[in-house]
mmCIF file of C-alpha atoms in Angstrom:
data_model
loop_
_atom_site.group_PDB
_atom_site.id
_atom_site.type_symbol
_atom_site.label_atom_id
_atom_site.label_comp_id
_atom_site.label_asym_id
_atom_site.label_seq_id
_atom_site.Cartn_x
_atom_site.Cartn_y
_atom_site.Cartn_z
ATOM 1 C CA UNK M 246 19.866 -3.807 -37.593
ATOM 2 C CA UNK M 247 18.072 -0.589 -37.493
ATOM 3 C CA UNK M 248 15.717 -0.445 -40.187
ATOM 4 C CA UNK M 249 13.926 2.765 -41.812
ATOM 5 C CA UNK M 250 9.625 2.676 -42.620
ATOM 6 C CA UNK M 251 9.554 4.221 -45.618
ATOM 7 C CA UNK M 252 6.069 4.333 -46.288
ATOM 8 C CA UNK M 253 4.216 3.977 -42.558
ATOM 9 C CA UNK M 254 0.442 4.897 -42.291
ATOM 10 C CA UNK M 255 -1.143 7.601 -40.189
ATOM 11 C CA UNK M 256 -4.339 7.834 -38.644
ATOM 12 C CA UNK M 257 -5.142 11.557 -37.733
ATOM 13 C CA UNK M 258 -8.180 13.064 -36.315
ATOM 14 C CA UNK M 259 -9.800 15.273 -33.480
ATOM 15 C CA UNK M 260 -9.950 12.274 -30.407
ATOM 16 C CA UNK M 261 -13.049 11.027 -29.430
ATOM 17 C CA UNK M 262 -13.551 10.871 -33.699
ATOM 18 C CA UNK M 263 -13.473 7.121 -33.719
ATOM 19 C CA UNK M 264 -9.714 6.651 -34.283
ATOM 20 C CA UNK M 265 -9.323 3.969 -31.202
ATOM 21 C CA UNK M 266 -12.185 1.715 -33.155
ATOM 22 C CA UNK M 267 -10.496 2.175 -36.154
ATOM 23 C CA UNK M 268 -7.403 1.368 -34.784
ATOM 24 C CA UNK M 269 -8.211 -1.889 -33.333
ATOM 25 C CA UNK M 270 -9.947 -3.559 -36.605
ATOM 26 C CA UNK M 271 -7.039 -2.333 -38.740
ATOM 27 C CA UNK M 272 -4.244 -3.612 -36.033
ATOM 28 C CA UNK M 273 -6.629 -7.196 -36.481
ATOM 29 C CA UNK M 274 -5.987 -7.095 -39.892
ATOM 30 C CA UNK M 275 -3.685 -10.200 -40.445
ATOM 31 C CA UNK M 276 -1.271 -7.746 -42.580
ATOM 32 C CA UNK M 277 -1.563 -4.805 -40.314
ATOM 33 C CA UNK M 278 -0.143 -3.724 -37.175
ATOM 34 C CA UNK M 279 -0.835 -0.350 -35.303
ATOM 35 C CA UNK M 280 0.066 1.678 -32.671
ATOM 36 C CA UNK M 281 -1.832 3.637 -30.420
ATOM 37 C CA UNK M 282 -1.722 7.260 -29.905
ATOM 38 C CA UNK M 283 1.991 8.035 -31.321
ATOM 39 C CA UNK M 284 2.498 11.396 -30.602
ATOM 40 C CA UNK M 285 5.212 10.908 -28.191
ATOM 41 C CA UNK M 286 7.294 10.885 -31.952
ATOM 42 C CA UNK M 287 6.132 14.438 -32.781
ATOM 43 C CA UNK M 288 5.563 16.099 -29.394
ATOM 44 C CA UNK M 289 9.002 17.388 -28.583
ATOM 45 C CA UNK M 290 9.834 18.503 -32.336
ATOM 46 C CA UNK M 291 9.923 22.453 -32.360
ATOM 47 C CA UNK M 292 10.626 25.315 -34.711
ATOM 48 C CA UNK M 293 14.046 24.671 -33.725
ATOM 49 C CA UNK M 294 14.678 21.405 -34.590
ATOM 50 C CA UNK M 295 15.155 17.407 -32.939
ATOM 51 C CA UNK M 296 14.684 17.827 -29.209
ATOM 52 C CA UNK M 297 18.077 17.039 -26.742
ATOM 53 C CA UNK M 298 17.511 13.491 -26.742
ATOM 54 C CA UNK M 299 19.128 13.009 -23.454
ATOM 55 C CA UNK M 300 15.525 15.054 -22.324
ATOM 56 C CA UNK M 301 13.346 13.126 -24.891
ATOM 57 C CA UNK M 302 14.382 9.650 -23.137
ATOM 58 C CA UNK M 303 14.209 10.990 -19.338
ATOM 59 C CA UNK M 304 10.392 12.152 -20.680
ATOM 60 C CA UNK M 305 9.731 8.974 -22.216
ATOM 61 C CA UNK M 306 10.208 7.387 -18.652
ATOM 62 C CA UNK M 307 7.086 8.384 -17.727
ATOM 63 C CA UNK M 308 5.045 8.907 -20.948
ATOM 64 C CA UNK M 309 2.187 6.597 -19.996
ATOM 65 C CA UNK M 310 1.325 5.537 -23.391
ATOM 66 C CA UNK M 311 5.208 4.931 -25.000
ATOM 67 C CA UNK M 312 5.947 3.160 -21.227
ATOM 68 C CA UNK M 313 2.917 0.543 -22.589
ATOM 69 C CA UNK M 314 4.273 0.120 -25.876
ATOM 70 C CA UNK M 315 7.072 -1.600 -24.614
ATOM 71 C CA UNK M 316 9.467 -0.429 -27.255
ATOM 72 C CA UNK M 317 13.551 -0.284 -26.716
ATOM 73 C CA UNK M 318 15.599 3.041 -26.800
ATOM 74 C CA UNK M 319 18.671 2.503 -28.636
ATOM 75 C CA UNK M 320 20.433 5.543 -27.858
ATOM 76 C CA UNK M 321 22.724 5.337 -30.834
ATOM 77 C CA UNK M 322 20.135 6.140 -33.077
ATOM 78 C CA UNK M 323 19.032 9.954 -34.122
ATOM 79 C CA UNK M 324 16.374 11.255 -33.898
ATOM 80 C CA UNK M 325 14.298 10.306 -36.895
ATOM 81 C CA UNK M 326 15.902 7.099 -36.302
ATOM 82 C CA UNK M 327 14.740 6.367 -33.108
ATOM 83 C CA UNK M 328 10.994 7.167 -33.558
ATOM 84 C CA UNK M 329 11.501 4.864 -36.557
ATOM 85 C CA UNK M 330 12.826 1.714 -34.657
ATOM 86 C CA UNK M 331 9.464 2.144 -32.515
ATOM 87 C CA UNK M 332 7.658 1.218 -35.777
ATOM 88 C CA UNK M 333 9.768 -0.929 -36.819
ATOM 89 C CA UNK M 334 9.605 -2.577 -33.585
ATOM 90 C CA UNK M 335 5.741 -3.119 -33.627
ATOM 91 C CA UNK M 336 6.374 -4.457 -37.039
ATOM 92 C CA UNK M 337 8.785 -7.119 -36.143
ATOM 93 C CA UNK M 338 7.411 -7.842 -33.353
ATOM 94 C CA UNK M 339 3.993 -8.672 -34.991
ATOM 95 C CA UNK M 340 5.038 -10.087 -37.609
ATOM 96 C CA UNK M 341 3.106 -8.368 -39.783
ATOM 97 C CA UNK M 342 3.918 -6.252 -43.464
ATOM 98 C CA UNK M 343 2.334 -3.238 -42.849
ATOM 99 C CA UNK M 344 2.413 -0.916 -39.674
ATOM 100 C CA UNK M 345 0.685 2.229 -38.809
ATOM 101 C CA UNK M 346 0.267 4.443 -35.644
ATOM 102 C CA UNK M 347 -2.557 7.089 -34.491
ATOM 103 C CA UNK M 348 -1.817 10.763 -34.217
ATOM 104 C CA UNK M 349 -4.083 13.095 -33.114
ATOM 105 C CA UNK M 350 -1.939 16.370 -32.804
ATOM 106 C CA UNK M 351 1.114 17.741 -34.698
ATOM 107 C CA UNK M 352 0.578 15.738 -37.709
ATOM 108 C CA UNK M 353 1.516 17.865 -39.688
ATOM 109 C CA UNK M 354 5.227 17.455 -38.177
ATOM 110 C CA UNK M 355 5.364 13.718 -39.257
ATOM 111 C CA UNK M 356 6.797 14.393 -43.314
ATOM 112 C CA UNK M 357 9.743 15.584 -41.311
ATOM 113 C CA UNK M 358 10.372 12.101 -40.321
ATOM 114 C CA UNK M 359 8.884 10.471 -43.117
ATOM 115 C CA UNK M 360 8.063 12.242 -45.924
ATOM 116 C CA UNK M 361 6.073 9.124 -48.000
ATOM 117 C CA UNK M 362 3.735 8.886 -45.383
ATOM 118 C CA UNK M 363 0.229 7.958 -46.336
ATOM 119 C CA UNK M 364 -2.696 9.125 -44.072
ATOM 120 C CA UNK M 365 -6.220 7.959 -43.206
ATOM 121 C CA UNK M 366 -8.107 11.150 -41.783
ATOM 122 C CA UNK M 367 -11.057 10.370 -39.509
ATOM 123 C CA UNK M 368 -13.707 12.992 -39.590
ATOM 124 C CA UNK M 369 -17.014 12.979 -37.019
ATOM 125 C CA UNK M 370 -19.643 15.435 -36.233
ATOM 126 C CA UNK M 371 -17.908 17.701 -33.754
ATOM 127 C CA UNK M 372 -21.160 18.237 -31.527
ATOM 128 C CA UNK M 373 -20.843 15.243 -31.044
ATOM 129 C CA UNK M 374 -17.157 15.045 -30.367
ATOM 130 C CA UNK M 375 -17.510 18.211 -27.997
ATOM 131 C CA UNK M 376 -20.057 16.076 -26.040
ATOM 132 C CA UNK M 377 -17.665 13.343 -25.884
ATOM 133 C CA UNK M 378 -15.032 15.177 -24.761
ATOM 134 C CA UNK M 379 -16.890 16.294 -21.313
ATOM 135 C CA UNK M 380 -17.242 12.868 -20.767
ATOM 136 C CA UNK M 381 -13.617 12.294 -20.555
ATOM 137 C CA UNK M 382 -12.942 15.183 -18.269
ATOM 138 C CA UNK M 383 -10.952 16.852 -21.210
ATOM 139 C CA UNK M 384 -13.698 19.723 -21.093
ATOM 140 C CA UNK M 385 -16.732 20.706 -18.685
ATOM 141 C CA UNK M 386 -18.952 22.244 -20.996
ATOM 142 C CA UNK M 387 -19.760 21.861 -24.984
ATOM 143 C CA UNK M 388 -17.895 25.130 -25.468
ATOM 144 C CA UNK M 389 -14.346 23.911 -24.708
ATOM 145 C CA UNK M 390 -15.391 20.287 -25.430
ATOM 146 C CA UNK M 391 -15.365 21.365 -29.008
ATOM 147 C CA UNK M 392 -11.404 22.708 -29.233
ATOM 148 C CA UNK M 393 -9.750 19.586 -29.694
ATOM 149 C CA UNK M 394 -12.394 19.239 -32.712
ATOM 150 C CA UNK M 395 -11.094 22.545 -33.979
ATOM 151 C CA UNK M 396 -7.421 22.230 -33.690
ATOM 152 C CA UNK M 397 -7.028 18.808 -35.271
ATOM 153 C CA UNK M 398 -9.653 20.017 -38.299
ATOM 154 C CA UNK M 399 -7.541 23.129 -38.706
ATOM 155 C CA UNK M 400 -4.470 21.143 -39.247
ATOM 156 C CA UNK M 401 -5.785 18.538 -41.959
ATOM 157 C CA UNK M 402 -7.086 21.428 -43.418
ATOM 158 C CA UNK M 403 -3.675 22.923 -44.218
ATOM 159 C CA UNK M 404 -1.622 19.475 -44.152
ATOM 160 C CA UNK M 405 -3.755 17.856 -46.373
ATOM 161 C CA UNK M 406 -3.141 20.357 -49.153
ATOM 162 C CA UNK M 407 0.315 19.376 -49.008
ATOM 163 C CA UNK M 408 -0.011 15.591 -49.761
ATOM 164 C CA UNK M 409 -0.630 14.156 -53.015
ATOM 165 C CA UNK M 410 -4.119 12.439 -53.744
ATOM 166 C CA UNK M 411 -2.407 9.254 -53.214
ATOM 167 C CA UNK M 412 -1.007 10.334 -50.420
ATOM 168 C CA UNK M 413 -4.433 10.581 -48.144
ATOM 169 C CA UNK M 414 -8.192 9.152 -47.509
ATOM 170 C CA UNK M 415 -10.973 10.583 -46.209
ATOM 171 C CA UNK M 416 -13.161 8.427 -43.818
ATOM 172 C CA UNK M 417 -16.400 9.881 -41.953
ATOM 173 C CA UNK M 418 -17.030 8.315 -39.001
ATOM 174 C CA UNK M 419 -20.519 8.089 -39.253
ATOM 175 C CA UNK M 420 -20.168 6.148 -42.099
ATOM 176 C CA UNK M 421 -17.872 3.561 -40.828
ATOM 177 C CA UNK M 422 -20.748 3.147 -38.054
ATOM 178 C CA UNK M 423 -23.454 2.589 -40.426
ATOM 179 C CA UNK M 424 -21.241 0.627 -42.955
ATOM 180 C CA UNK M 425 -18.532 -0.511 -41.465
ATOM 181 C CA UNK M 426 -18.072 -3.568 -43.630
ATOM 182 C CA UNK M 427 -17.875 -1.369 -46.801
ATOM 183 C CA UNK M 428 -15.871 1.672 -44.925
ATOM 184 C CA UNK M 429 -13.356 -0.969 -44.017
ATOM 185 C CA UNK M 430 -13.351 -2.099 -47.504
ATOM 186 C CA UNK M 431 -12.298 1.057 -49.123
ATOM 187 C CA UNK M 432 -9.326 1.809 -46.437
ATOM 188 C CA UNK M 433 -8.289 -1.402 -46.870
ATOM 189 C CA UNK M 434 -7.867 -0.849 -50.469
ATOM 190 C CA UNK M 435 -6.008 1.920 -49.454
ATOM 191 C CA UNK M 436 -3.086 0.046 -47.528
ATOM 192 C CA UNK M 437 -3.075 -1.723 -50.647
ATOM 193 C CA UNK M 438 -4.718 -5.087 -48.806
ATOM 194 C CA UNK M 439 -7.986 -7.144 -49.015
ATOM 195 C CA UNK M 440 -10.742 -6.756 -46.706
ATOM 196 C CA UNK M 441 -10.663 -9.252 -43.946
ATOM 197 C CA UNK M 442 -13.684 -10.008 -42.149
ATOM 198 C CA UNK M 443 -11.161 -10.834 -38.798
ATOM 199 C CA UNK M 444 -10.823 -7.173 -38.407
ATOM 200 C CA UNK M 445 -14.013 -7.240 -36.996
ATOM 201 C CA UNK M 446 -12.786 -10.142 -34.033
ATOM 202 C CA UNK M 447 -11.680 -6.912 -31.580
ATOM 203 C CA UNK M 448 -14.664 -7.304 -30.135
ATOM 204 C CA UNK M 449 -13.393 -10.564 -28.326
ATOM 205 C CA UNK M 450 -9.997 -8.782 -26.964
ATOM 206 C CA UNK M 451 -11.246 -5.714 -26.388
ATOM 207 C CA UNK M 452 -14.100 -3.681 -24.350
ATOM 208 C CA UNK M 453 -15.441 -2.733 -27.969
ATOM 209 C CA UNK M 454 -18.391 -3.750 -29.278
ATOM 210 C CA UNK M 455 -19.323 -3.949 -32.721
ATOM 211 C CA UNK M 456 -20.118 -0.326 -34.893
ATOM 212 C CA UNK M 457 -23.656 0.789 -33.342
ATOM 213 C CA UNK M 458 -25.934 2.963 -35.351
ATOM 214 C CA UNK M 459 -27.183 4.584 -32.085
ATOM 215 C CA UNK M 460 -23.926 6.590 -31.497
ATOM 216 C CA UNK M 461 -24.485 8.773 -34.231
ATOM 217 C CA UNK M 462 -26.228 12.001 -34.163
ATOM 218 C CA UNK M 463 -26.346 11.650 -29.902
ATOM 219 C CA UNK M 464 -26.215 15.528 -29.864
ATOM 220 C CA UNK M 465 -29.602 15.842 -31.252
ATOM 221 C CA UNK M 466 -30.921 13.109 -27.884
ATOM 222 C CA UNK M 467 -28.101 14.725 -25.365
ATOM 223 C CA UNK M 468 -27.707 18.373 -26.005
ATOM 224 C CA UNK M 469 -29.703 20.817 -24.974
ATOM 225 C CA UNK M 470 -30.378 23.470 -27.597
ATOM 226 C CA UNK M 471 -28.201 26.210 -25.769
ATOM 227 C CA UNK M 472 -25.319 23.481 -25.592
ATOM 228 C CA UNK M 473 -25.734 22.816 -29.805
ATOM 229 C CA UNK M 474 -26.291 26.961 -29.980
ATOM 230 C CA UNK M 475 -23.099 27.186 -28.229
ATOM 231 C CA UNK M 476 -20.856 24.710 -30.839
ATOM 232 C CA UNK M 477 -22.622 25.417 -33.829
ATOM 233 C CA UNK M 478 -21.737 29.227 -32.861
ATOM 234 C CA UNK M 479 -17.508 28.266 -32.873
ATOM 235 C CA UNK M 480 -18.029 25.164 -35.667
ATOM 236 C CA UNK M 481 -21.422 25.882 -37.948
ATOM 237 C CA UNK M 482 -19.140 27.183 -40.986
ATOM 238 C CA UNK M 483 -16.365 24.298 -40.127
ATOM 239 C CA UNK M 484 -19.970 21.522 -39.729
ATOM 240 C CA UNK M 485 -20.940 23.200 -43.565
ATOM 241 C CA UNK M 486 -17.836 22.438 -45.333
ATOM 242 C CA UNK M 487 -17.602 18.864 -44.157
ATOM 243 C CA UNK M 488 -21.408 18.056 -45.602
ATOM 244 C CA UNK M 489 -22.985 18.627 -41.884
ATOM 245 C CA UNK M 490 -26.607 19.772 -41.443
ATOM 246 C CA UNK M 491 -26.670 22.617 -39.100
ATOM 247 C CA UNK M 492 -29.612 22.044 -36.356
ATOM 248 C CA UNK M 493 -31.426 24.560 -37.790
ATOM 249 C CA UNK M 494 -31.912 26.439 -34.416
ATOM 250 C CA UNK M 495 -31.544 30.016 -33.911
ATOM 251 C CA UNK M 496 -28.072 31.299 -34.264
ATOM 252 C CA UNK M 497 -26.980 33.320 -30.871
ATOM 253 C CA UNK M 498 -24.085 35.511 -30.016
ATOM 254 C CA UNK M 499 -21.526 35.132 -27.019
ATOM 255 C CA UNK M 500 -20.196 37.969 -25.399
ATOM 256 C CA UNK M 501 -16.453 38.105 -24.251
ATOM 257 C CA UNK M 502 -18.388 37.724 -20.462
ATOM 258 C CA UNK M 503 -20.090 34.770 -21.798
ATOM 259 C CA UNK M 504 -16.881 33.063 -23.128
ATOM 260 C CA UNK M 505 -14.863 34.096 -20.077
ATOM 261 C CA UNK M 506 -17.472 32.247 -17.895
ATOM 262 C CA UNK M 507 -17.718 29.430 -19.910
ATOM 263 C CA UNK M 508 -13.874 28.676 -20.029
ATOM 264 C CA UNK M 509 -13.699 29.008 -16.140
ATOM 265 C CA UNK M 510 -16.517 26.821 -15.963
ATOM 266 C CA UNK M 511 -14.705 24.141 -17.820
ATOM 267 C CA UNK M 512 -11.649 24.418 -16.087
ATOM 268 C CA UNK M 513 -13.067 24.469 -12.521
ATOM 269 C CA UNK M 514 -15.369 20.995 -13.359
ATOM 270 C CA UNK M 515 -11.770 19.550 -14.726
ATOM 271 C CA UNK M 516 -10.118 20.639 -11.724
ATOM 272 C CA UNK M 517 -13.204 19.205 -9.657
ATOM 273 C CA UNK M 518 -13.101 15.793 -11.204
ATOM 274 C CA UNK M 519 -8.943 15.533 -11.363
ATOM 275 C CA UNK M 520 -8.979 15.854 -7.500
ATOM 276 C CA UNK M 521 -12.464 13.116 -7.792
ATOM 277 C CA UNK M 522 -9.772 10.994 -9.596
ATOM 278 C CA UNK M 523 -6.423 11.161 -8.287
ATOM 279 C CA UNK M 524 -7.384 12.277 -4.301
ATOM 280 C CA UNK M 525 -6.044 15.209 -2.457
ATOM 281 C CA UNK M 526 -3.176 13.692 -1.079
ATOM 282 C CA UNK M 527 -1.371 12.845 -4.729
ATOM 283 C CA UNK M 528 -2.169 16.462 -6.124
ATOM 284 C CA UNK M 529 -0.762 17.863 -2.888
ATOM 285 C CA UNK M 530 2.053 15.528 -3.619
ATOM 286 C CA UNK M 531 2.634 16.141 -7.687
ATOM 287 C CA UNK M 532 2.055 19.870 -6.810
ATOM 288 C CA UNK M 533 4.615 20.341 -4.250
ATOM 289 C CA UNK M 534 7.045 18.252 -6.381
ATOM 290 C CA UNK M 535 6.899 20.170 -9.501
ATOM 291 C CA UNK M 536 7.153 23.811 -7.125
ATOM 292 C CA UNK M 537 10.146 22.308 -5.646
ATOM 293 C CA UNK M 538 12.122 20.598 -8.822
ATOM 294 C CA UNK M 539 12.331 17.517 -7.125
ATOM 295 C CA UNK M 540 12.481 15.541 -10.415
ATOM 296 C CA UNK M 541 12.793 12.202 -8.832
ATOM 297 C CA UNK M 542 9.677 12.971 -6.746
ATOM 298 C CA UNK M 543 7.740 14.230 -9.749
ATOM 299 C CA UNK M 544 8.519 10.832 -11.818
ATOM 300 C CA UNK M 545 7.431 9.239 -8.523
ATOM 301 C CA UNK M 546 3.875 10.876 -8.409
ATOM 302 C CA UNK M 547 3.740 10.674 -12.500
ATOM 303 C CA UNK M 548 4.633 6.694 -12.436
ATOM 304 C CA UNK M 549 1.196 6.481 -9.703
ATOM 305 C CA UNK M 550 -1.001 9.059 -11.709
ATOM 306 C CA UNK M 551 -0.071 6.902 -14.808
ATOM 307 C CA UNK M 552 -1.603 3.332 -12.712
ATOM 308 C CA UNK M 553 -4.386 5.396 -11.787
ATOM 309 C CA UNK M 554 -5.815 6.511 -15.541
ATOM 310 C CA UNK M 555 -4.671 2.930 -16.659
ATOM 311 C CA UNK M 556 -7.066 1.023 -14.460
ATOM 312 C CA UNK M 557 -9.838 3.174 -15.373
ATOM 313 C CA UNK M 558 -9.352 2.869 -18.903
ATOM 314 C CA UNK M 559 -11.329 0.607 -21.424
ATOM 315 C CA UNK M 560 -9.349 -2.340 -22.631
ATOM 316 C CA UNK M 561 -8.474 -1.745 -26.776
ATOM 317 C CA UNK M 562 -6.223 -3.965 -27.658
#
């Protein structure tokens, strides 16, 4: 029997914020379940309305993350209802009270689904996130590294003034780092459940070690100065008005030649290490495919570029 969430959890953020960690010690909570990276439910809404769900199930073939999740389309459902049963799923199937997922774009969709929604916004340095992001070949310089940052703080801005107090928590990453223990505390109090000190037993499970002090503040030991120049010039106001220090270095100016260079910088070393990743052969492959329309051939060369970013992944569960 299809079952609505009335009241599910959110965990929103810029990635590379901490939101994976966070994720696994609430999902070990013995109350709470959670699900990784849920945008698939939000992607596909537009201005327009519920996407053709005939299109939304052929995509969800070969989303990577849903395929993992091992949920069940029941294509009698609606919209709304559908992304619902994949919560309701993880709930049952956990056997657990309280269920949450991570979202780190188009949050600000998710009161269209379910308007009670409570949300736990994760907030870390974003010089440090823009580093972060280079390392995940989302970026190949500080510059872009930081727009992920950017976009996800611009949209809590804005979202957040629509919710009711009750309705949200602030968490800063750094602090569940340095106090995790007490930082867990206070969002647990939050869901509305005592602190558990099993939510801390991911690290057996999972390639995750325990909160370590040294991966705060790595911009100040990995950065060059022109690399924090370069994101305190796009974030330094943003950095202010979420109780940041600024580096205290020179402020600079970038010329529209500068940023041109600095974006086709980024997307060349992306380009460099997608073909270091996936080989000539399957890009060739994927390429041709989509030029063509061959859909069957493009879920073909999705399906293989989905094994390959799977085994190098860390394991978080």
């Amino acid at each position: 029997m299809q079952q609505t969430i009335s009241q599910p959890y959110f965990l929103v953020g810029a990635e590379r914020s901490g939101t994976t960690l966070l994720r696994l010690m609430l999902n070990y909570h013995p109350k709470v379940t959670w699900c990784n990276e849920f945008e698939y439910a939000v992607d596909r809404i537009g201005q327009d309305g519920w996407p053709n769900l005939n299109k939304y199930y052929d995509w969800l073939e070969t989303h990577r993350i849903f395929q993992d999740s091992h949920f069940e389309i029941d294509t009698s459902l609606t919209y709304p209802q559908l992304v619902n049963s994949f919560l309701y799923q993880r709930l049952i199937r956990d056997d657990k009270s309280i269920v949450g997922a991570t979202v780190h774009r188009h949050f600000e969709r998710l009161p269209k689904i379910w308007p009670n929604a409570r949300y736990i916004h994760i907030i870390r340095d974003g010089r440090d996130v823009a580093r972060s992001c280079i390392g995940m070949g989302w970026a190949g310089n500080v510059w872009c590294g930081v727009e992920r940052w950017i976009s996800a703080e611009k949209i809590w801005e804005e979202f957040s003034q629509q919710l009711a107090p009750e309705q949200k928590l602030e968490v800063v990453y750094e602090d569940l780092i340095v106090n995790y223990v007490d930082t867990l505390k206070r969002i647990c109090s939050f869901l509305g459940v005592e602190y558990d000190s099993v939510m801390l037993d991911y690290v057996h499970s999972s390639d995750y070690s325990l909160p370590e002090p040294a991966l705060i503040q790595q911009w100040k030991k990995k950065q060059t100065e022109r690399q924090v120049q370069l994101v305190e010039y796009r974030i330094a106001d943003m950095l202010v008005d979420r109780n940041y220090e600024l580096s205290g270095l020179p402020a600079i100016k970038v010329n529209s030649w500068e940023k041109f260079t600095l974006n086709l910088h980024s997307w060349w070393v992306r380009q460099n290490a997608r073909h270091k990743k996936l080989g000539t052969t399957l890009l060739l492959s994927d390429y041709t495919a989509r030029k063509l329309g061959l859909i069957s051939w493009q879920k073909q060369n999705t399906l293989r570029i989905n094994d390959i970013q799977r085994r190098g992944m860390k394991k978080s569960t």
